[in-house]
Amino acid sequence: MAILCFADWDSVRGGYNEASNTGSTQREGLMSYKRFIQELEDDILPAEAERRYQEYKSEYISTQKQAFFDAHKDEEWLKDKYHPTNLLAVIERRNELAQKMAKDFLLDLQSETLDLGPGVNTSSSNKSGHASDPNSDDEADASGKRRRHGRVPAKETDLSDAPKAHPISSEPRRIQLDIDQAQSLVRKLDSEKGIGDNILSKADNDRMTRDKSHRSSSGPVIIVRGLASVKGLEGIELLDTLITYLWRIHGVDYYGLIETSDPKGLRHVRMDGKSSDGPSNGSEWEKKLESHWQERLNCQDPLEVMTAKEKIDAAAIEALDPHVRKIRDEKYGWKYGCGAKGCTKLFHAAEFVHKHLKLKHTDLVMELTSKVREDLYLQNYMNDADAPGGTPVMQPSIPV
């Protein structure tokens, strides 16, 4: 689908008038910083040159995105990503899918067939389209032989190919902090998508009430009750279960600081020992991890924010006021009538007319709020730094 979406990108790219002191020559593509400063005055300070380049780059990208939006704004794929009206249905479908996937995930967890690898796909049984059966003690493998249930290990190839988190993520202290934060994210995102009764949201923090085998554990323990066994998840296994759930159900790559509606590929994984893949300063990495997810825990669902329901409702109230008719009745005093074409309904208060208009005259409401919806559509698109059409094409370098 993405290939089709960008098929006519060449027709809307470029055409940017550069605001430089050497004139407004129209060129295709964004100038590099090195090329840009060659067109500035010789005595300009480095800080001022950097400021001007960032201003030029920002304006260039905005102009490019506006052109892309104008070319594609009537296409459903773009509306589904940014239009407040389309997003209502998108959110509903997303929630239904997340609820089903969460149910399948927990069934696999209870039957001990859950694959904790970094991939998006769940257990082998689900890949064929069949959920695991927690009432069965064994199942057939690919050769037709029966095998007992057991936790499916992560594939070594997946682990080696997956992007790596900072080595500090493997420290016992960090493990416990991430369990608490990941569990908070599970509760938050489950609530947003209407997922209830999730055992991963609960933890047995009272040591005295635990099974004897888990009383020595200093961290939270989640009790998983299957048909044939009872298992306690704690420590690394609990954290891996939580971050696997976040990735597959909610599109959250915990260590990668990513939340996406369309998770693909492999999430970040922990690794033991030192590595050059992560930042050398572990404390900075931890602060970034903490602040990123704490901000998300204190925010609304990003898709719900883009629906801008309160702003649209406020616009509707203002637009509908002229359609409320105030009528004097000699017997009952003032009444309020519906001003929609052909409607003769009367009410005791203006707010009841507003409610009636929204429920029974939806076409009128949509028409009256169409401008604010279209403005929000453009605003949502422009505010997305990763929006399609927002990556500038660089000018080819000029040979010296």
CSV table of C-alpha atoms in Angstrom, one decimal:
chain,number,residue,atom,x,y,z
A,1,MET,CA,0.0,0.0,0.0
A,2,ALA,CA,2.8,2.4,0.8
A,3,ILE,CA,4.2,2.1,-2.7
A,4,LEU,CA,0.9,3.2,-4.2
A,5,CYS,CA,0.7,6.1,-1.8
A,6,PHE,CA,4.0,7.5,-2.9
A,7,ALA,CA,3.7,6.7,-6.6
A,8,ASP,CA,3.1,10.3,-7.6
A,9,TRP,CA,5.4,11.9,-5.0
A,10,ASP,CA,7.7,13.4,-7.8
A,11,SER,CA,4.8,15.5,-9.0
A,12,VAL,CA,4.5,17.3,-5.7
A,13,ARG,CA,8.1,17.4,-4.4
A,14,GLY,CA,10.5,20.3,-4.8
A,15,GLY,CA,9.6,23.8,-6.0
A,16,TYR,CA,10.9,25.5,-2.9
A,17,ASN,CA,11.9,29.1,-3.1
A,18,GLU,CA,15.1,29.6,-1.1
A,19,ALA,CA,15.2,32.7,1.0
A,20,SER,CA,18.9,33.5,0.7
A,21,ASN,CA,20.8,36.7,0.1
A,22,THR,CA,21.9,35.5,-3.3
A,23,GLY,CA,18.4,35.5,-4.8
A,24,SER,CA,15.4,33.2,-4.9
A,25,THR,CA,16.6,30.5,-7.3
A,26,GLN,CA,14.2,27.6,-7.4
A,27,ARG,CA,15.9,24.3,-6.8
A,28,GLU,CA,14.7,20.7,-6.2
A,29,GLY,CA,15.7,19.2,-2.9
A,30,LEU,CA,17.0,20.4,0.5
A,31,MET,CA,20.4,22.0,0.6
A,32,SER,CA,22.9,20.5,3.0
A,33,TYR,CA,24.3,22.7,5.7
A,34,LYS,CA,27.6,22.9,3.9
A,35,ARG,CA,25.9,24.1,0.7
A,36,PHE,CA,23.7,26.5,2.6
A,37,ILE,CA,26.4,28.4,4.4
A,38,GLN,CA,28.2,28.9,1.1
A,39,GLU,CA,25.4,31.3,0.1
A,40,LEU,CA,25.5,33.3,3.3
A,41,GLU,CA,27.7,36.4,3.9
A,42,ASP,CA,31.3,35.6,4.8
A,43,ASP,CA,31.3,37.3,8.2
A,44,ILE,CA,28.2,35.5,9.7
A,45,LEU,CA,28.7,33.9,13.1
A,46,PRO,CA,28.4,30.1,13.3
A,47,ALA,CA,25.5,30.3,15.8
A,48,GLU,CA,23.6,32.6,13.4
A,49,ALA,CA,24.3,30.4,10.4
A,50,GLU,CA,23.0,27.3,12.3
A,51,ARG,CA,19.8,29.2,13.3
A,52,ARG,CA,19.2,30.3,9.8
A,53,TYR,CA,19.7,26.8,8.4
A,54,GLN,CA,17.3,25.3,10.9
A,55,GLU,CA,14.8,27.9,10.0
A,56,TYR,CA,15.3,27.2,6.3
A,57,LYS,CA,15.1,23.5,6.8
A,58,SER,CA,11.9,23.8,8.9
A,59,GLU,CA,10.2,26.0,6.3
A,60,TYR,CA,11.3,23.7,3.5
A,61,ILE,CA,9.8,20.6,5.2
A,62,SER,CA,6.6,22.4,6.0
A,63,THR,CA,6.2,23.5,2.4
A,64,GLN,CA,7.0,20.0,1.2
A,65,LYS,CA,4.5,18.4,3.6
A,66,GLN,CA,1.8,20.9,2.7
A,67,ALA,CA,2.3,20.0,-1.0
A,68,PHE,CA,2.1,16.3,-0.2
A,69,PHE,CA,-1.0,16.8,2.0
A,70,ASP,CA,-2.8,18.7,-0.8
A,71,ALA,CA,-2.0,15.9,-3.3
A,72,HIS,CA,-3.2,13.1,-1.0
A,73,LYS,CA,-5.8,14.6,1.4
A,74,ASP,CA,-8.8,12.9,-0.3
A,75,GLU,CA,-7.3,9.4,-0.1
A,76,GLU,CA,-8.7,7.1,2.6
A,77,TRP,CA,-5.3,5.8,3.8
A,78,LEU,CA,-4.2,9.4,4.8
A,79,LYS,CA,-7.6,10.1,6.4
A,80,ASP,CA,-7.4,7.0,8.4
A,81,LYS,CA,-4.1,8.2,9.9
A,82,TYR,CA,-5.1,11.8,10.7
A,83,HIS,CA,-8.7,12.8,10.0
A,84,PRO,CA,-10.7,13.1,13.3
A,85,THR,CA,-13.8,11.6,11.8
A,86,ASN,CA,-12.1,8.5,10.3
A,87,LEU,CA,-10.1,8.0,13.5
A,88,LEU,CA,-13.2,7.2,15.5
A,89,ALA,CA,-13.7,4.0,13.4
A,90,VAL,CA,-10.0,3.3,13.3
A,91,ILE,CA,-9.9,3.4,17.1
A,92,GLU,CA,-12.9,1.1,17.4
A,93,ARG,CA,-11.3,-1.5,15.0
A,94,ARG,CA,-7.9,-1.2,16.8
A,95,ASN,CA,-9.5,-1.8,20.2
A,96,GLU,CA,-11.4,-4.9,19.0
A,97,LEU,CA,-8.3,-6.4,17.5
A,98,ALA,CA,-6.2,-5.6,20.7
A,99,GLN,CA,-8.9,-7.3,22.8
A,100,LYS,CA,-8.8,-10.4,20.7
A,101,MET,CA,-4.9,-10.5,20.6
A,102,ALA,CA,-4.7,-10.0,24.4
A,103,LYS,CA,-7.1,-12.9,24.9
A,104,ASP,CA,-4.9,-15.2,22.6
A,105,PHE,CA,-1.7,-14.0,24.3
A,106,LEU,CA,-3.1,-14.9,27.8
A,107,LEU,CA,-4.3,-18.3,26.6
A,108,ASP,CA,-0.8,-19.1,25.4
A,109,LEU,CA,0.6,-17.8,28.7
A,110,GLN,CA,-1.7,-20.1,30.7
A,111,SER,CA,-0.9,-23.1,28.5
A,112,GLU,CA,2.8,-22.4,28.6
A,113,THR,CA,3.2,-22.2,24.8
A,114,LEU,CA,4.1,-18.5,24.8
A,115,ASP,CA,7.0,-17.5,22.6
A,116,LEU,CA,8.9,-14.6,24.3
A,117,GLY,CA,11.0,-13.8,21.3
A,118,PRO,CA,11.3,-10.2,20.0
A,119,GLY,CA,9.1,-10.8,16.9
A,120,VAL,CA,5.6,-9.6,16.4
A,121,ASN,CA,4.2,-13.1,15.8
A,122,THR,CA,2.9,-15.0,18.8
A,123,SER,CA,3.2,-18.8,19.4
A,124,SER,CA,3.5,-21.3,16.6
A,125,SER,CA,-0.1,-22.4,17.1
A,126,ASN,CA,-1.4,-18.9,16.5
A,127,LYS,CA,0.6,-18.5,13.3
A,128,SER,CA,-1.6,-21.1,11.7
A,129,GLY,CA,-4.7,-19.1,12.8
A,130,HIS,CA,-5.6,-21.3,15.8
A,131,ALA,CA,-5.4,-20.1,19.4
A,132,SER,CA,-3.8,-22.4,22.0
A,133,ASP,CA,-6.2,-24.6,23.9
A,134,PRO,CA,-5.6,-24.3,27.6
A,135,ASN,CA,-7.7,-27.5,28.2
A,136,SER,CA,-5.3,-29.7,26.3
A,137,ASP,CA,-2.2,-31.2,28.0
A,138,ASP,CA,-0.4,-31.8,24.7
A,139,GLU,CA,-0.5,-30.9,21.0
A,140,ALA,CA,0.9,-32.1,17.7
A,141,ASP,CA,4.1,-30.7,16.4
A,142,ALA,CA,4.9,-30.3,12.7
A,143,SER,CA,5.6,-34.0,12.2
A,144,GLY,CA,2.4,-35.1,13.8
A,145,LYS,CA,4.0,-36.3,17.1
A,146,ARG,CA,2.4,-35.3,20.4
A,147,ARG,CA,4.5,-33.1,22.7
A,148,ARG,CA,3.9,-31.8,26.2
A,149,HIS,CA,3.3,-28.1,26.7
A,150,GLY,CA,6.3,-26.0,27.7
A,151,ARG,CA,7.3,-22.3,27.3
A,152,VAL,CA,8.6,-21.7,23.8
A,153,PRO,CA,12.1,-20.2,24.0
A,154,ALA,CA,13.0,-17.2,21.9
A,155,LYS,CA,14.8,-18.1,18.7
A,156,GLU,CA,18.5,-17.4,18.9
A,157,THR,CA,18.5,-15.9,15.4
A,158,ASP,CA,15.8,-13.4,16.5
A,159,LEU,CA,17.8,-12.4,19.6
A,160,SER,CA,21.0,-11.9,17.6
A,161,ASP,CA,19.2,-9.8,14.9
A,162,ALA,CA,17.1,-7.7,17.3
A,163,PRO,CA,18.3,-4.2,18.2
A,164,LYS,CA,20.0,-4.0,21.6
A,165,ALA,CA,19.1,-1.9,24.7
A,166,HIS,CA,21.9,-0.4,26.8
A,167,PRO,CA,23.7,-3.0,28.9
A,168,ILE,CA,22.5,-1.3,32.0
A,169,SER,CA,19.1,-2.7,31.3
A,170,SER,CA,20.3,-6.1,32.5
A,171,GLU,CA,21.3,-5.0,35.9
A,172,PRO,CA,19.0,-6.5,38.7
A,173,ARG,CA,18.2,-3.0,40.0
A,174,ARG,CA,17.0,-1.9,36.5
A,175,ILE,CA,15.1,-5.1,36.0
A,176,GLN,CA,12.9,-4.4,39.0
A,177,LEU,CA,12.3,-0.8,38.0
A,178,ASP,CA,11.3,-1.8,34.5
A,179,ILE,CA,8.9,-4.5,35.8
A,180,ASP,CA,7.0,-1.8,37.7
A,181,GLN,CA,7.0,0.7,34.8
A,182,ALA,CA,6.1,-2.0,32.2
A,183,GLN,CA,3.2,-3.2,34.4
A,184,SER,CA,2.0,0.4,34.7
A,185,LEU,CA,2.1,0.7,30.9
A,186,VAL,CA,0.1,-2.5,30.6
A,187,ARG,CA,-2.6,-1.2,32.9
A,188,LYS,CA,-2.7,2.2,31.2
A,189,LEU,CA,-2.8,0.9,27.6
A,190,ASP,CA,-5.2,-2.0,28.4
A,191,SER,CA,-7.6,0.6,29.9
A,192,GLU,CA,-7.4,2.8,26.8
A,193,LYS,CA,-8.3,-0.2,24.6
A,194,GLY,CA,-11.0,-1.7,26.8
A,195,ILE,CA,-9.0,-4.8,27.7
A,196,GLY,CA,-10.1,-6.1,31.1
A,197,ASP,CA,-9.3,-9.0,33.5
A,198,ASN,CA,-5.6,-9.2,32.6
A,199,ILE,CA,-3.5,-11.2,35.0
A,200,LEU,CA,-0.4,-9.2,33.9
A,201,SER,CA,-2.0,-6.1,35.5
A,202,LYS,CA,-2.0,-7.7,38.9
A,203,ALA,CA,0.9,-8.7,41.1
A,204,ASP,CA,1.2,-10.5,44.4
A,205,ASN,CA,3.3,-8.1,46.5
A,206,ASP,CA,2.5,-9.7,49.9
A,207,ARG,CA,5.2,-12.3,50.6
A,208,MET,CA,3.1,-14.0,53.3
A,209,THR,CA,0.3,-14.9,50.9
A,210,ARG,CA,2.6,-16.3,48.3
A,211,ASP,CA,3.3,-19.9,47.5
A,212,LYS,CA,6.4,-21.1,49.6
A,213,SER,CA,8.5,-21.3,46.4
A,214,HIS,CA,8.1,-17.5,45.8
A,215,ARG,CA,8.3,-16.1,49.4
A,216,SER,CA,12.0,-15.3,49.0
A,217,SER,CA,11.4,-13.1,46.0
A,218,SER,CA,12.0,-9.4,46.6
A,219,GLY,CA,10.0,-8.2,43.6
A,220,PRO,CA,6.5,-8.6,42.3
A,221,VAL,CA,5.2,-12.1,41.4
A,222,ILE,CA,2.3,-12.8,39.0
A,223,ILE,CA,0.5,-16.1,39.5
A,224,VAL,CA,-0.5,-17.8,36.3
A,225,ARG,CA,-3.1,-20.5,36.8
A,226,GLY,CA,-3.3,-23.1,34.0
A,227,LEU,CA,-5.5,-26.1,33.9
A,228,ALA,CA,-2.8,-28.5,35.0
A,229,SER,CA,-0.3,-26.3,36.8
A,230,VAL,CA,0.2,-23.0,38.7
A,231,LYS,CA,3.2,-20.9,37.9
A,232,GLY,CA,4.7,-17.8,39.3
A,233,LEU,CA,6.3,-15.2,37.0
A,234,GLU,CA,9.0,-13.1,38.6
A,235,GLY,CA,12.2,-11.3,37.7
A,236,ILE,CA,13.5,-11.5,34.2
A,237,GLU,CA,10.8,-13.9,33.0
A,238,LEU,CA,8.1,-11.6,34.3
A,239,LEU,CA,9.7,-8.5,32.6
A,240,ASP,CA,10.1,-10.4,29.3
A,241,THR,CA,6.5,-11.4,29.4
A,242,LEU,CA,5.4,-7.8,30.1
A,243,ILE,CA,7.5,-6.2,27.3
A,244,THR,CA,6.5,-9.0,24.9
A,245,TYR,CA,2.8,-8.3,25.6
A,246,LEU,CA,3.4,-4.5,25.2
A,247,TRP,CA,5.0,-5.1,21.8
A,248,ARG,CA,2.5,-7.5,20.4
A,249,ILE,CA,-0.7,-6.1,21.8
A,250,HIS,CA,0.0,-2.4,22.0
A,251,GLY,CA,2.9,-1.8,19.5
A,252,VAL,CA,5.2,-0.6,22.3
A,253,ASP,CA,8.9,-1.3,21.9
A,254,TYR,CA,9.8,-0.6,25.5
A,255,TYR,CA,13.5,-0.3,25.3
A,256,GLY,CA,13.3,1.3,21.8
A,257,LEU,CA,11.0,4.2,23.2
A,258,ILE,CA,8.6,3.5,20.3
A,259,GLU,CA,4.8,3.2,20.2
A,260,THR,CA,3.3,2.4,16.9
A,261,SER,CA,-0.1,1.3,15.6
A,262,ASP,CA,1.6,-1.1,13.2
A,263,PRO,CA,4.4,-3.0,14.9
A,264,LYS,CA,6.8,-4.7,12.5
A,265,GLY,CA,10.1,-6.6,12.8
A,266,LEU,CA,11.8,-7.0,16.1
A,267,ARG,CA,11.7,-5.0,19.3
A,268,HIS,CA,14.8,-4.1,21.3
A,269,VAL,CA,16.1,-6.7,23.7
A,270,ARG,CA,18.4,-6.7,26.7
A,271,MET,CA,21.9,-8.0,26.4
A,272,ASP,CA,24.5,-9.0,28.9
A,273,GLY,CA,27.9,-7.3,29.1
A,274,LYS,CA,29.2,-4.2,27.5
A,275,SER,CA,28.4,-3.2,23.9
A,276,SER,CA,29.2,-0.4,21.5
A,277,ASP,CA,25.6,-0.4,20.3
A,278,GLY,CA,24.2,1.7,23.1
A,279,PRO,CA,25.2,5.0,24.6
A,280,SER,CA,28.2,4.9,27.0
A,281,ASN,CA,26.5,6.9,29.6
A,282,GLY,CA,24.0,4.6,31.4
A,283,SER,CA,22.5,7.2,33.6
A,284,GLU,CA,21.5,9.3,30.6
A,285,TRP,CA,19.9,6.3,28.9
A,286,GLU,CA,18.0,5.5,32.1
A,287,LYS,CA,16.7,9.1,32.5
A,288,LYS,CA,15.5,9.1,28.8
A,289,LEU,CA,13.8,5.7,29.3
A,290,GLU,CA,12.1,6.9,32.5
A,291,SER,CA,11.0,10.3,31.3
A,292,HIS,CA,9.6,8.9,28.0
A,293,TRP,CA,7.3,6.3,29.5
A,294,GLN,CA,6.3,8.5,32.5
A,295,GLU,CA,5.2,11.1,30.0
A,296,ARG,CA,3.1,8.5,28.2
A,297,LEU,CA,1.6,7.3,31.5
A,298,ASN,CA,0.4,10.8,32.2
A,299,CYS,CA,-0.9,11.4,28.6
A,300,GLN,CA,-4.1,10.5,26.7
A,301,ASP,CA,-4.2,7.9,24.0
A,302,PRO,CA,-2.5,9.7,21.0
A,303,LEU,CA,-5.2,8.6,18.6
A,304,GLU,CA,-7.9,9.9,21.0
A,305,VAL,CA,-6.1,13.2,21.2
A,306,MET,CA,-6.2,13.6,17.4
A,307,THR,CA,-10.0,13.0,17.4
A,308,ALA,CA,-10.2,16.4,19.3
A,309,LYS,CA,-13.7,15.6,20.6
A,310,GLU,CA,-13.9,18.5,23.0
A,311,LYS,CA,-12.8,21.0,20.3
A,312,ILE,CA,-15.4,19.6,17.8
A,313,ASP,CA,-18.1,19.6,20.4
A,314,ALA,CA,-17.4,23.2,21.3
A,315,ALA,CA,-17.6,24.1,17.6
A,316,ALA,CA,-20.8,22.2,17.2
A,317,ILE,CA,-22.5,24.0,20.2
A,318,GLU,CA,-21.5,27.4,18.6
A,319,ALA,CA,-22.6,26.4,15.2
A,320,LEU,CA,-25.9,24.9,16.4
A,321,ASP,CA,-27.1,27.9,18.4
A,322,PRO,CA,-28.7,29.5,15.4
A,323,HIS,CA,-30.7,26.3,14.9
A,324,VAL,CA,-32.4,26.6,18.3
A,325,ARG,CA,-35.7,28.5,18.0
A,326,LYS,CA,-37.1,30.2,21.1
A,327,ILE,CA,-40.9,30.1,21.1
A,328,ARG,CA,-43.3,31.8,23.5
A,329,ASP,CA,-46.2,29.5,24.6
A,330,GLU,CA,-49.0,31.3,26.5
A,331,LYS,CA,-49.8,28.2,28.6
A,332,TYR,CA,-46.4,26.7,29.2
A,333,GLY,CA,-44.1,29.7,28.9
A,334,TRP,CA,-40.9,29.6,26.8
A,335,LYS,CA,-40.2,26.5,24.7
A,336,TYR,CA,-37.3,25.7,22.4
A,337,GLY,CA,-37.8,24.3,18.9
A,338,CYS,CA,-35.5,22.5,16.5
A,339,GLY,CA,-34.5,24.7,13.6
A,340,ALA,CA,-33.5,21.9,11.2
A,341,LYS,CA,-35.4,21.8,8.0
A,342,GLY,CA,-38.8,20.1,8.3
A,343,CYS,CA,-38.4,19.4,12.0
A,344,THR,CA,-41.2,20.6,14.4
A,345,LYS,CA,-39.9,19.1,17.7
A,346,LEU,CA,-40.2,21.2,20.8
A,347,PHE,CA,-38.3,21.0,24.1
A,348,HIS,CA,-38.2,22.6,27.5
A,349,ALA,CA,-34.6,23.8,27.3
A,350,ALA,CA,-32.0,24.7,24.7
A,351,GLU,CA,-29.6,21.9,25.7
A,352,PHE,CA,-32.2,19.3,24.8
A,353,VAL,CA,-32.4,20.8,21.3
A,354,HIS,CA,-28.6,20.5,21.0
A,355,LYS,CA,-28.8,16.9,22.1
A,356,HIS,CA,-31.7,16.3,19.6
A,357,LEU,CA,-29.7,17.9,16.7
A,358,LYS,CA,-26.6,15.8,17.4
A,359,LEU,CA,-28.7,12.5,17.6
A,360,LYS,CA,-31.2,13.0,14.9
A,361,HIS,CA,-29.6,15.5,12.5
A,362,THR,CA,-26.1,14.2,12.2
A,363,ASP,CA,-25.7,15.3,8.6
A,364,LEU,CA,-26.4,18.9,9.6
A,365,VAL,CA,-23.9,18.7,12.5
A,366,MET,CA,-21.2,17.2,10.2
A,367,GLU,CA,-21.8,20.0,7.7
A,368,LEU,CA,-21.6,22.7,10.3
A,369,THR,CA,-18.4,21.3,11.8
A,370,SER,CA,-16.8,20.3,8.5
A,371,LYS,CA,-14.3,23.2,8.5
A,372,VAL,CA,-13.0,22.6,12.0
A,373,ARG,CA,-12.6,18.9,11.2
A,374,GLU,CA,-10.7,19.7,8.0
A,375,ASP,CA,-8.5,22.1,10.0
A,376,LEU,CA,-7.8,19.4,12.6
A,377,TYR,CA,-7.0,16.9,9.8
A,378,LEU,CA,-4.2,19.2,8.4
A,379,GLN,CA,-3.0,20.0,12.0
A,380,ASN,CA,-2.7,16.4,12.9
A,381,TYR,CA,-0.7,15.6,9.8
A,382,MET,CA,1.6,18.6,10.1
A,383,ASN,CA,2.2,17.9,13.8
A,384,ASP,CA,3.5,14.4,13.1
A,385,ALA,CA,7.2,14.6,12.6
A,386,ASP,CA,7.2,11.1,11.1
A,387,ALA,CA,4.4,11.8,8.7
A,388,PRO,CA,4.6,10.4,5.1
A,389,GLY,CA,5.9,13.0,2.8
A,390,GLY,CA,7.9,14.7,5.5
A,391,THR,CA,11.4,13.4,4.7
A,392,PRO,CA,13.2,15.9,2.5
A,393,VAL,CA,15.1,14.8,-0.6
A,394,MET,CA,18.5,16.3,-0.5
A,395,GLN,CA,20.0,18.3,-3.3
A,396,PRO,CA,22.8,16.4,-5.1
A,397,SER,CA,26.2,17.6,-4.0
A,398,ILE,CA,28.0,20.0,-6.3
A,399,PRO,CA,31.4,18.7,-7.4
A,400,VAL,CA,34.3,21.0,-6.3
